[in-house]
Coordinates of C-alpha atoms in Angstrom, one line a residue:
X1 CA -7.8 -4.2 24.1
X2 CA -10.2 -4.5 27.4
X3 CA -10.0 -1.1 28.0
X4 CA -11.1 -0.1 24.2
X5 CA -14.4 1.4 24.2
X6 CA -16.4 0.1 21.3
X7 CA -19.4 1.9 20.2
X8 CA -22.5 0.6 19.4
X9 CA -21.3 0.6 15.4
X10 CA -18.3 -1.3 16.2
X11 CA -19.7 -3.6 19.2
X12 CA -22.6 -4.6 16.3
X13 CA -19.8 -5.5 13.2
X14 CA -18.3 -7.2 16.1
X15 CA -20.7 -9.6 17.0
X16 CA -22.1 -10.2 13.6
X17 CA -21.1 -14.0 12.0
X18 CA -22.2 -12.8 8.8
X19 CA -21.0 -11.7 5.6
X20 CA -20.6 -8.1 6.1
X21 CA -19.3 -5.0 4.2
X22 CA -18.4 -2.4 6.5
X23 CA -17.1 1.0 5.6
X24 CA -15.2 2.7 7.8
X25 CA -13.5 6.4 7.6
X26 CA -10.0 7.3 8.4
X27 CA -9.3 7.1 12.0
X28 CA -12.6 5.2 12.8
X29 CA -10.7 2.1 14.3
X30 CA -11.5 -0.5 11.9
X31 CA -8.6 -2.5 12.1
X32 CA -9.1 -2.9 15.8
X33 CA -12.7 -4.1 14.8
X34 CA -11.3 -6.6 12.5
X35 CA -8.9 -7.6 15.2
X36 CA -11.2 -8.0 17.2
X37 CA -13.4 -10.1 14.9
X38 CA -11.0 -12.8 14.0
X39 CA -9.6 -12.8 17.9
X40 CA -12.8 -14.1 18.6
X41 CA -13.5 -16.1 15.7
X42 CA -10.0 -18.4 16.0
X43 CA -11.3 -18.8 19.4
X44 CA -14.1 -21.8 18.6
X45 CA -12.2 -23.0 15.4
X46 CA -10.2 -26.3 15.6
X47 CA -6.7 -26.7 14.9
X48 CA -6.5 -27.5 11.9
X49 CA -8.9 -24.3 10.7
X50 CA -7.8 -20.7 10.4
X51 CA -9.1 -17.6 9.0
X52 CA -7.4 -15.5 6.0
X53 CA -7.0 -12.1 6.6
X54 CA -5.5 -10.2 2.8
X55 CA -4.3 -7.0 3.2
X56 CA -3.1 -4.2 0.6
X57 CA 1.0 -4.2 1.7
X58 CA 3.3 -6.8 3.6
X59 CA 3.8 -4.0 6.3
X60 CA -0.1 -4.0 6.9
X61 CA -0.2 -7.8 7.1
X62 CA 2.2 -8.0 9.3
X63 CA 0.8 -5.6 12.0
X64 CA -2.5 -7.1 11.6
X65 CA -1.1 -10.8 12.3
X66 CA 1.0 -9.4 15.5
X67 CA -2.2 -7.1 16.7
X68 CA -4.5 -10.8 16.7
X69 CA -1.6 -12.5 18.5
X70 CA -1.3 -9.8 21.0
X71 CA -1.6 -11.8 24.7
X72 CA -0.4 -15.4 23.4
X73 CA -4.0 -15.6 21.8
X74 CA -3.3 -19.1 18.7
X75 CA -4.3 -18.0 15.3
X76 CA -4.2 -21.8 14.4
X77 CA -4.1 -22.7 11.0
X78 CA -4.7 -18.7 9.4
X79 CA -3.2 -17.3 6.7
X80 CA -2.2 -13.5 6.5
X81 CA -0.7 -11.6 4.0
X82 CA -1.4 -9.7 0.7
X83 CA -3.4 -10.7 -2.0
X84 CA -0.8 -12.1 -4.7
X85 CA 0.6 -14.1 -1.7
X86 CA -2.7 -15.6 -1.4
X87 CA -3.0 -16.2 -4.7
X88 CA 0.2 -17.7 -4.9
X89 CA 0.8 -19.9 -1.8
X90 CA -2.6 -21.1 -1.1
X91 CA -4.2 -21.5 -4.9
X92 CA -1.8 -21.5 -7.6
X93 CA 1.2 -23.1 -6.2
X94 CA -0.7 -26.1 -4.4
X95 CA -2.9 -27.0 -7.2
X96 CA -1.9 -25.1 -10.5
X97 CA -0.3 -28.0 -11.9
X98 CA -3.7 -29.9 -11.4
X99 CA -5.1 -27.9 -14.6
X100 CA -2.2 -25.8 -16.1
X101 CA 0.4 -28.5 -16.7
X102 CA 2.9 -30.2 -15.1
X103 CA 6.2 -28.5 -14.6
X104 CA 9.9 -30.0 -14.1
X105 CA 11.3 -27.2 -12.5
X106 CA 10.4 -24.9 -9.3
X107 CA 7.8 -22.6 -10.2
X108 CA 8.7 -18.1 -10.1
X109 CA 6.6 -15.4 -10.0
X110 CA 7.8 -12.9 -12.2
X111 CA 6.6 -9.3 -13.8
X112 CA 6.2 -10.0 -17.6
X113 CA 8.8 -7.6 -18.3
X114 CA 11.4 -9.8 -16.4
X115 CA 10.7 -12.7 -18.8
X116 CA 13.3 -13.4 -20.8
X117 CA 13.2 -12.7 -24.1
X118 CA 13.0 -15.7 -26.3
X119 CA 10.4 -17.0 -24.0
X120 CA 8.3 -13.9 -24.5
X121 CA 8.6 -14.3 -28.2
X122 CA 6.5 -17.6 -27.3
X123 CA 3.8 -15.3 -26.1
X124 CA 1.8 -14.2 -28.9
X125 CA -1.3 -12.7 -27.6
X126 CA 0.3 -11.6 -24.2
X127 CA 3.0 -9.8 -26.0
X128 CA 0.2 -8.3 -27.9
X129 CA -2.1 -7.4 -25.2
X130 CA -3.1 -3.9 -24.0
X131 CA -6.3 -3.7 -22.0
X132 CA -7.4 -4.5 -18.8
X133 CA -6.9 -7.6 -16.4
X134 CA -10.1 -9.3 -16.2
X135 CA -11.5 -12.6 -15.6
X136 CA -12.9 -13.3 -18.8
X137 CA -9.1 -13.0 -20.5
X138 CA -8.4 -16.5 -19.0
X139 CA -9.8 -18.3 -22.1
X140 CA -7.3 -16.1 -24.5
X141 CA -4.5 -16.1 -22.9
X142 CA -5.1 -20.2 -21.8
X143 CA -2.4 -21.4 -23.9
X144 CA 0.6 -18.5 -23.3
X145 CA -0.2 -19.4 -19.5
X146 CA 0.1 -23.0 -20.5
X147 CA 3.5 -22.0 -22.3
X148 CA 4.8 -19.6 -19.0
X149 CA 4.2 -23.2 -16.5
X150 CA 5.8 -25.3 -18.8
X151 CA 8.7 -23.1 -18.4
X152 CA 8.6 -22.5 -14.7
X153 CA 6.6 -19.1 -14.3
X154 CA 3.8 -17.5 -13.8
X155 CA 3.0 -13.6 -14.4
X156 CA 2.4 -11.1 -11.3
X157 CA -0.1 -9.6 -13.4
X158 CA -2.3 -12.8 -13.9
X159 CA -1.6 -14.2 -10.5
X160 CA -6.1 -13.2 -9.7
X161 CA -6.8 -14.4 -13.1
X162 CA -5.4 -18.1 -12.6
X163 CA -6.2 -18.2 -9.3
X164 CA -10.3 -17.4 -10.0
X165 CA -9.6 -20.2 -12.9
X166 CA -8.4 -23.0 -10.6
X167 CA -10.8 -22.4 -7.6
X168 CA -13.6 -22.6 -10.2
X169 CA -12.2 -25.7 -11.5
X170 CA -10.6 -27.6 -9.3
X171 CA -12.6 -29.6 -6.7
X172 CA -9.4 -30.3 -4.6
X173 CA -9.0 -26.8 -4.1
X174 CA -12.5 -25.7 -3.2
X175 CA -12.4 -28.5 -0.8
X176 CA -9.2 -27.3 0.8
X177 CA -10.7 -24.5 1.4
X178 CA -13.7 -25.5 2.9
X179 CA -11.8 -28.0 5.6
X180 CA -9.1 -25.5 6.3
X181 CA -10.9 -22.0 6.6
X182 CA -13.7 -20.5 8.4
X183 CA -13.8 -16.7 6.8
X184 CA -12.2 -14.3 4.8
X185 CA -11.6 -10.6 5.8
X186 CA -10.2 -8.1 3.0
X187 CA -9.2 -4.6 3.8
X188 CA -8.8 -1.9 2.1
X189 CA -11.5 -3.2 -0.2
X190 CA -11.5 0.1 -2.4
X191 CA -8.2 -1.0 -3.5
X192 CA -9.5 -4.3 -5.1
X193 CA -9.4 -5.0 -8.8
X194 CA -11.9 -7.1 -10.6
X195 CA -10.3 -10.4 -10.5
X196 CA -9.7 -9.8 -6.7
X197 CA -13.3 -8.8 -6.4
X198 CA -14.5 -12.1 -8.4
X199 CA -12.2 -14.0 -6.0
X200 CA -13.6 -13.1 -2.9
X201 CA -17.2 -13.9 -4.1
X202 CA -16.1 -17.5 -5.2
X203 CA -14.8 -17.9 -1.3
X204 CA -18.0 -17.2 -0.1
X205 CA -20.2 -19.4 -2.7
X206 CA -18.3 -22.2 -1.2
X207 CA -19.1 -21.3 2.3
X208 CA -16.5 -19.0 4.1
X209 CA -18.0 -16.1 5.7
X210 CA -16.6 -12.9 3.9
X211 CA -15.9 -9.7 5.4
X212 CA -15.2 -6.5 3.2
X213 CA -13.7 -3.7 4.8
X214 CA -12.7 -0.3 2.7
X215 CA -13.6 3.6 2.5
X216 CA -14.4 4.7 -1.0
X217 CA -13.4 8.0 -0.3
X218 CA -9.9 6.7 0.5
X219 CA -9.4 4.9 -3.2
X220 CA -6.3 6.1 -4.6
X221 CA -4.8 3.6 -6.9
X222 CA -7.2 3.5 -10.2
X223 CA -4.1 3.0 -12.2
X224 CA -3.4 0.0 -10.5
X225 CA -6.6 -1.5 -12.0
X226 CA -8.5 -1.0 -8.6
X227 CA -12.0 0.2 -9.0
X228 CA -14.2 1.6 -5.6
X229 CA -17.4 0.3 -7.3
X230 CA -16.6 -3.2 -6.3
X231 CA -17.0 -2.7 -2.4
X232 CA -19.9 -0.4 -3.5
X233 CA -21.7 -2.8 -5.3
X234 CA -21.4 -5.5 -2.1
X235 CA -23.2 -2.6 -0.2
X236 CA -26.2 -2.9 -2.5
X237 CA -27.3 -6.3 -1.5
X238 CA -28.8 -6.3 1.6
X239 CA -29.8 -10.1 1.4
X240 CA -26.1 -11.2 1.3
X241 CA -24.0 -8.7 2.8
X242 CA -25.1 -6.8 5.9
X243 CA -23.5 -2.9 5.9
X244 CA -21.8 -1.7 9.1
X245 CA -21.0 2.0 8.9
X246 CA -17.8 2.8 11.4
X247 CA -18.3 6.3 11.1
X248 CA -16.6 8.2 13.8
X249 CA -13.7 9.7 13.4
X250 CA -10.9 9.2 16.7
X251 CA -8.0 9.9 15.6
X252 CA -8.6 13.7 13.6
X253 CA -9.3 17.0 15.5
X254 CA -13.3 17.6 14.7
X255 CA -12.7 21.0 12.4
X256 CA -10.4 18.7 10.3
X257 CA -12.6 16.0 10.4
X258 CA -15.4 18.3 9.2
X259 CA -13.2 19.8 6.8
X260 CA -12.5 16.6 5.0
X261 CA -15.9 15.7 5.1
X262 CA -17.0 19.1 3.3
X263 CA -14.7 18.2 0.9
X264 CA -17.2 15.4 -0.7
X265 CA -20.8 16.8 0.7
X266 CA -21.1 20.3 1.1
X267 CA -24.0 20.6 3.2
X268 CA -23.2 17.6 5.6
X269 CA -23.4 18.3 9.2
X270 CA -20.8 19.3 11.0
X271 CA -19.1 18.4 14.3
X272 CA -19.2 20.8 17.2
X273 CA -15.6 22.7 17.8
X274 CA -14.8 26.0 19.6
X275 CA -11.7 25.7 17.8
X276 CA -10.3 25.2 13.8
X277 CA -7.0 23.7 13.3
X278 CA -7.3 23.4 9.8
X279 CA -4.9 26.4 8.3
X280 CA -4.4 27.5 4.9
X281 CA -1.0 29.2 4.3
X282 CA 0.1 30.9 1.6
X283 CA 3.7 32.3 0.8
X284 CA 5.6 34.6 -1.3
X285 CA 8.3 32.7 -3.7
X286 CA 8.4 28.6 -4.8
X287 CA 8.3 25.7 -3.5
X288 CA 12.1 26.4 -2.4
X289 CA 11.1 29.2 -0.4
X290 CA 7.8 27.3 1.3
X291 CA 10.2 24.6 2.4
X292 CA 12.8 27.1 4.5
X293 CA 9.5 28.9 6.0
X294 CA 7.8 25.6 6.7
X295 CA 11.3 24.4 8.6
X296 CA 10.6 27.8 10.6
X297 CA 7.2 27.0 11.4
X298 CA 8.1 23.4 12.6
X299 CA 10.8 24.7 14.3
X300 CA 7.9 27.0 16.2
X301 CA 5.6 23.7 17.0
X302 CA 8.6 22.1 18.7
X303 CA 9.1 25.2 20.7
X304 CA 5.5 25.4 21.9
X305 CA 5.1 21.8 22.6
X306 CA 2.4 21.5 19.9
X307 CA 3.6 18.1 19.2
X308 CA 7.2 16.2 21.1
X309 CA 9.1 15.0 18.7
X310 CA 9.8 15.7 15.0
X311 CA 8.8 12.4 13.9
X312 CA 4.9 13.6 14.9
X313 CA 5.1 15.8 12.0
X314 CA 4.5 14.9 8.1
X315 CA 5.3 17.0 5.1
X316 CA 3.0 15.2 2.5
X317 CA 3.3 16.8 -1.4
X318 CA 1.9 15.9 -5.1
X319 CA 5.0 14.7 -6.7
X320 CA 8.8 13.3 -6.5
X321 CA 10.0 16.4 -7.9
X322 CA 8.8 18.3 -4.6
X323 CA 10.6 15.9 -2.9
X324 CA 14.2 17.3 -4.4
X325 CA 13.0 21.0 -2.9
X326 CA 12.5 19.9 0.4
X327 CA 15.7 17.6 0.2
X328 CA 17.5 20.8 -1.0
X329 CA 16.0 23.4 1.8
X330 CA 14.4 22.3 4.9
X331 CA 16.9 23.4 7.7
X332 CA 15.2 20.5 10.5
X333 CA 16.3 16.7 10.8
X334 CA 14.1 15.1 8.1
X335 CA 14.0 11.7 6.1
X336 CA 12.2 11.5 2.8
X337 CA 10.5 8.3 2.1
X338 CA 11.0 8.8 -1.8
X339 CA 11.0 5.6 -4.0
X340 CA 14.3 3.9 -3.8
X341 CA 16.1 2.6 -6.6
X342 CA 15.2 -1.4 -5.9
X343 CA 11.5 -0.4 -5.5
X344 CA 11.2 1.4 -8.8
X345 CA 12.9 -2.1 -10.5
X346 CA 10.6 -4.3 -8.6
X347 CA 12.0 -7.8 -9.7
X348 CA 11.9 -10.5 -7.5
X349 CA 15.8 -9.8 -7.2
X350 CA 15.5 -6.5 -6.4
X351 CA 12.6 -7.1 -3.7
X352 CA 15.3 -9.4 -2.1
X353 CA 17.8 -7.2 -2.1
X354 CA 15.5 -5.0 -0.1
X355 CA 14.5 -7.3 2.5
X356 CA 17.7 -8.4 3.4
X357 CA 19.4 -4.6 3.3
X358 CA 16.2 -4.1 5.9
X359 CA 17.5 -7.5 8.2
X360 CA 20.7 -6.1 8.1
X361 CA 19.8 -2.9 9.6
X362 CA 16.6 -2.8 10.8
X363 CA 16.4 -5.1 14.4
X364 CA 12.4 -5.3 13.9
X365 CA 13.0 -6.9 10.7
X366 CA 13.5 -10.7 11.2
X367 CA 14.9 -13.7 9.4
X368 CA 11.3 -14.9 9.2
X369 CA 10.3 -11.6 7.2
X370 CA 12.6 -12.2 4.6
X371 CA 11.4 -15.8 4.0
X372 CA 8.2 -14.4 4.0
X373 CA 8.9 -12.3 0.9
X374 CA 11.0 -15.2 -0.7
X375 CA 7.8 -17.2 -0.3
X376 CA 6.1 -14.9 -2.3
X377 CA 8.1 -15.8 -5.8
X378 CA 9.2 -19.4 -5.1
X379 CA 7.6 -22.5 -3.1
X380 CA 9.9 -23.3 -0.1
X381 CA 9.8 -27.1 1.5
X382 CA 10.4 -27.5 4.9
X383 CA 13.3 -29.1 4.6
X384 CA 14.8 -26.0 2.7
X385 CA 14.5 -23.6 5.4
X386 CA 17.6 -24.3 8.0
X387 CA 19.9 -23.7 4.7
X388 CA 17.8 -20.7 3.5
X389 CA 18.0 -19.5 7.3
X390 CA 22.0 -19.7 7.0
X391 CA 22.2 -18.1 3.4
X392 CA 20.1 -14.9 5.4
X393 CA 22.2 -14.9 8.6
X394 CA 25.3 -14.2 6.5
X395 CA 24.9 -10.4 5.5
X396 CA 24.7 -9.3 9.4
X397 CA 27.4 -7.6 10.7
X398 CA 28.7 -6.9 7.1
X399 CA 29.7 -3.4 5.7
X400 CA 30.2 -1.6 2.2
X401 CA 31.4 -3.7 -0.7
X402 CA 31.1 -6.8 1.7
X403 CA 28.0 -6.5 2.5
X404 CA 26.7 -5.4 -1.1
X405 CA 28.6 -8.9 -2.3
X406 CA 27.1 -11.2 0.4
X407 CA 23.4 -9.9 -0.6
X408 CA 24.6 -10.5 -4.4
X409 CA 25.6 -14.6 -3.1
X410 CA 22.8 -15.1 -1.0
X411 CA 20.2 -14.1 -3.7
X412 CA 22.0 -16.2 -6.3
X413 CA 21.8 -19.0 -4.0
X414 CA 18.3 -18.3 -2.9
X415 CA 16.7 -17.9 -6.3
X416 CA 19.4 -20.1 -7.6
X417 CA 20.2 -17.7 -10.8
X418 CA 22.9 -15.4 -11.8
X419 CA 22.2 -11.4 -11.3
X420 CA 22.6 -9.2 -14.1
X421 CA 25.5 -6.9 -14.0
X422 CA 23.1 -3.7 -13.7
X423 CA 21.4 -5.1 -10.6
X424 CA 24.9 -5.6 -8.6
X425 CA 25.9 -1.7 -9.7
X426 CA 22.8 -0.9 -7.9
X427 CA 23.2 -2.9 -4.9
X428 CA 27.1 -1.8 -5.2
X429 CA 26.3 1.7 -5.5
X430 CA 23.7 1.3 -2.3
X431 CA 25.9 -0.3 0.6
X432 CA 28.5 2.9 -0.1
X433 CA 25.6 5.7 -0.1
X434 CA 24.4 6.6 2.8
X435 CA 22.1 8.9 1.8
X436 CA 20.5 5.6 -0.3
X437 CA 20.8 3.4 2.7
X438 CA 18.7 5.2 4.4
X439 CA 15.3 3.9 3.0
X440 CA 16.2 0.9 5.2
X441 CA 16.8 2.1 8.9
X442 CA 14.3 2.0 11.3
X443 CA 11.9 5.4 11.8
X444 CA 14.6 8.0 13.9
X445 CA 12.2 9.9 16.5
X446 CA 14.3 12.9 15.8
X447 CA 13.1 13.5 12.1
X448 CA 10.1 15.2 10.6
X449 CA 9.0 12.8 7.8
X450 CA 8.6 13.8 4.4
X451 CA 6.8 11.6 1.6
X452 CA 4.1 12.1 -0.8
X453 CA 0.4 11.8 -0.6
X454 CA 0.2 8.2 -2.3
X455 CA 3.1 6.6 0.6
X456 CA 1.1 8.9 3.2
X457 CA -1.8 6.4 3.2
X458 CA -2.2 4.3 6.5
X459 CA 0.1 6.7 8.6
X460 CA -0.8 9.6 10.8
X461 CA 0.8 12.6 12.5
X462 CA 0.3 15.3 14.9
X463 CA 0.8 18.0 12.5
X464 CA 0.3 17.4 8.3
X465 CA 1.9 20.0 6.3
X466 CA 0.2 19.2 2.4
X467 CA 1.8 21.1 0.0
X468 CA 1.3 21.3 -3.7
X469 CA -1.8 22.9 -3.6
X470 CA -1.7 24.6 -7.2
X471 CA -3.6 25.0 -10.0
X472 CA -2.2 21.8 -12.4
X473 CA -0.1 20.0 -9.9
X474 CA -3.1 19.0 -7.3
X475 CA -5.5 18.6 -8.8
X476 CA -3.3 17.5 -11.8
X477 CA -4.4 18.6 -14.7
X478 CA -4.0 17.8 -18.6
X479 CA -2.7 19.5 -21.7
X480 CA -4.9 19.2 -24.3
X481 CA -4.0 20.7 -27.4
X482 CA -6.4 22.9 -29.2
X483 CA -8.7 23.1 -26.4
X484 CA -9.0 26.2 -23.7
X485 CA -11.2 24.2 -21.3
X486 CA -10.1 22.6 -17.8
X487 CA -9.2 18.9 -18.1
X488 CA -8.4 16.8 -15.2
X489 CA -6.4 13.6 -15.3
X490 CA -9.0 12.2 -12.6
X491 CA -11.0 14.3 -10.3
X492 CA -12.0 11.8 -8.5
X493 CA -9.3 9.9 -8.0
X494 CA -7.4 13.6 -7.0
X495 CA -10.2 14.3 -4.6
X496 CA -9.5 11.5 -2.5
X497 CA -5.8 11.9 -2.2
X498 CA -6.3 15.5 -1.1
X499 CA -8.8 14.0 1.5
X500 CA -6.1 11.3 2.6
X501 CA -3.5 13.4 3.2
X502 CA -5.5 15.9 5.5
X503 CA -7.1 13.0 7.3
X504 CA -3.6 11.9 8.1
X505 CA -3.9 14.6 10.9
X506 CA -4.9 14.4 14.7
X507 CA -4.2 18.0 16.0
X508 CA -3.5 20.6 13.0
X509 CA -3.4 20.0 9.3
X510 CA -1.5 23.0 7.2
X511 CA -2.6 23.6 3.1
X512 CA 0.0 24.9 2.1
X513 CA 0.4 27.1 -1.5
X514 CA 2.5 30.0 -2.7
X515 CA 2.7 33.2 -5.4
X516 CA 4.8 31.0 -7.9
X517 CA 5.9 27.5 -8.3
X518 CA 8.6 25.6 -10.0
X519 CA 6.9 23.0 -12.8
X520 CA 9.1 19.5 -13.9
X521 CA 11.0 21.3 -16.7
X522 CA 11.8 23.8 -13.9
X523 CA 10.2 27.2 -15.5
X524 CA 8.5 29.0 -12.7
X525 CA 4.8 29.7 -13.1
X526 CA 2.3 31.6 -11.3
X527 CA 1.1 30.1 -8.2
X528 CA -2.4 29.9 -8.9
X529 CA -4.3 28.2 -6.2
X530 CA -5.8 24.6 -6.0
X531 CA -9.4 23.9 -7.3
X532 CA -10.3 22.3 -4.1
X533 CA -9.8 25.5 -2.1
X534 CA -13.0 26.6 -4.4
X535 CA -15.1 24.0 -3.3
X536 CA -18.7 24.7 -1.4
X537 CA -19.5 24.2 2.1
X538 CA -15.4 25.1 3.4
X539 CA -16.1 28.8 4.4
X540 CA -15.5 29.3 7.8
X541 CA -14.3 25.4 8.3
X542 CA -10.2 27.3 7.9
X543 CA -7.6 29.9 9.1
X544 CA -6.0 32.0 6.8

């Protein structure tokens, strides 16, 4: 990290000790600011004090936590992880009982839909609710909370609402958190959601320093609840929040840099470049027929050194059903980060399944890690974890039906419950399909990887092919009936995903379309091209 030139943007977030918002573009090096940051900070703190770094995935807090321990350097007492960790481990479990209720059981963390049944029937006006997760529900849905605790749960989706309630109300934990931390740092602000948002702002009122990090252009996941007008509205008070702009862009070619940046300001300046690497193709047939021509074109990269290995290069597209094209026709070694058949159940069973399928193949993937991810649904005491340890340990080395019933014992044993029938078909049907075991081996550097725009996010290749580019799929658009005009699902939220997937690209970055496509009831449709090849200021900023 000594030999990492800062510039003067960076070097000034850097030294800052206040609370600061800063937004950064893709490939602008913000993580290693933040690294930096805390590296520093932990430095003059006491043992017994940390920082909390939140993150949007486990994956991203765990690459954070290793890059500020890089050279032996002691985090002391910080906390990193994602935000419904937080919530849970540091908030909720430690002091919920304080003002919910006291419980006779362990407490779980559980989707409302895993619930069971007669206790939902309990749940009057969370059975009944549709709108959005806010702060001010607290008060309405006090009692069904009350009900959930009493029982031994609490709801994922209420996890920021009962946390912002107990911080404001409990003076044991807004003095733990005054003796035990120092600041806050939240990335990928964009992403946050309004009790998140309401969260961080209660940190700071009570002293820690905060630190905001997010690109608005980057915000992806509105139907998550997340909103980009929270890390905008930090941004437009000066008197609280100082506003470091990381601007730069290292990691993208400068005509794909300037490309991307057209995409949102048609007359912004442009980079100098004697050369465009931005290349808009276009092919006879369907999306069948782009993915044998795109295997010929990667196959021509390899060949002329372009990038080294097939693992440089990303196919990023719209939808799953593109996926099953590509799967069908590419003629290269590839591996298709679809959703797997655990993720799409998401149950705290299913999670586990997944993290100990990943320790049984996967050598970077630890024991620790899957306590991690445990710790994220139940509360584990010290003196739990040697026995927890051995439960882990016993799925390595096992194979097939042995190793699909060892995952079925351990989780019984770990979340001390009986899974359902349907959930050991799955896990059954996984340890005999290689194909499906697949989502959990480690990257192969001999495979192009293939995903779509949303998983795409974070990552970056050599050379980004982004298909999809029609009329209706990208930007998607809406049937409404009766009316002739254009209606979008959400341009806004469209726009960005275009601009993450060609800023996912250091040296070339392919749009990619074609004379027809296949739609999800498989007709095939005209081709017409994407909206966003219409937009002003791009002329001249592409190949053809």
């Amino acid at each position: 990290m000594a030999n990492f030139e800062f510039t003067p943007d960076q070097e000034a977030a850097i030294v800052s000790g206040s609370n600061m918002v800063i937004t950064a573009c893709p490939g602008s090096g913000k993580t290693t600011v933040v690294v930096e940051k805390i590296r520093n900070e932990v430095q003059s703190l006491p043992d017994y004090k940390g920082v909390i770094g939140i993150t949007f995935t486990v994956k991203a807090s765990k690459e954070l936590k290793q890059r500020c321990k890089k050279d032996a350097c002691d985090l002391k007492a910080s906390f990193f992880g994602t935000i419904d960790h937080f919530c849970l481990s540091e908030i909720i479990y430690p002091f919920g009982s304080r003002l919910i209720g006291h419980f006779s059981s362990v407490i779980e963390c559980k989707l409302f839909n895993e619930i069971p049944q007669a206790l939902k029937d309990q749940l009057p006006t969370i059975s009944a609710y549709s709108g959005d997760i806010k702060n001010d529900i607290y008060p309405t849905f006090e009692q069904d909370i009350k009900t959930l605790y009493e029982n031994g749960y609490v709801l994922l989706e209420l996890l920021g609402v009962m946390a912002n309630h107990i911080l404001s109300n409990s003076l044991a934990c807004q003095n733990y958190f005054r003796a035990k931390y120092s600041s806050i740092y939240v990335d990928e602000y964009q992403d946050s959601s309004e009790p998140q948002h309401m969260l961080f702002l209660k940190l700071i009122e009570l002293g820690l320093t905060g630190v905001a990090v997010g690109d608005t252009q980057q915000s992806i996941y509105a139907w998550r609840g997340s909103n980009p007008e929270y890390i905008t509205s930090l941004t437009t008070q000066p008197d609280v929040f100082e506003h470091h702009i990381v601007n730069i862009n290292h990691r993208c070619h400068p005509s794909i840099t300037n490309y991307s940046n057209r995409l949102f300001n048609p007359a912004c300046d442009l980079i100098p470049t004697d050369e465009i690497r931005v290349h808009r193709w276009s092919y006879q047939g369907t999306q069948l027929d782009v993915s044998e021509q795109v295997s010929d074109s990667i196959l021509d990269i390899i060949e002329k050194g372009i990038t080294d290995s097939y693992s440089k290069i990303g196919i990023l597209v719209r939808n799953n059903i593109s996926l099953e094209f590509l799967e069908q026709k590419l003629k290269v070694p590839f591996r298709i980060f679809d959703e797997d058949p655990l993720a799409v159940r998401n149950t705290r069973i299913t999670n586990l399944f997944t993290s100990l399928l990943r320790y049984r193949f996967n050598t970077d993937y630890r024991v620790n890690d899957v306590i991690e991810m445990v710790e994220r649904y139940i509360r584990i005491q010290e003196q739990q974890v040697p026995n927890l340890r051995r439960l882990i340990v016993d799925v390595m080395g096992k194979d097939h039906e042995e190793l699909a019933e060892s995952i079925i014992y351990t989780s019984e044993n770990i979340f001390n419950c009986i899974v359902s029938d349907s959930d050991k078909a799955l896990i059954h049907n996984i340890c005999v399909d290689s194909k499906l075991l697949k989502h959990y081996l480690p990257i192969d550097e001999n495979e192009v990887q293939v995903m779509t725009l949303h998983k795409s996010k974070g990552l970056e290749f050599d050379v980004v092919y982004h298909l999809d580019l029609y009329d209706w799929v990208h930007p998607k658009r809406l049937v409404v009936p009766g009316s002739w005009d254009v209606h979008y699902d959400n341009w806004e939220q469209e726009l960005n995903l275009h601009f993450v997937g060609i800023t996912r690209a250091k040296k070339h970055c392919i749009l990619v379309t074609s004379s027809n496509r296949i739609n999800y009831q498989h007709q095939v449709k005209n081709g017409n091209p994407s909206q966003f090849f219409d937009l002003p200021g791009l002329e001249g900023l592409y190949t053809q």
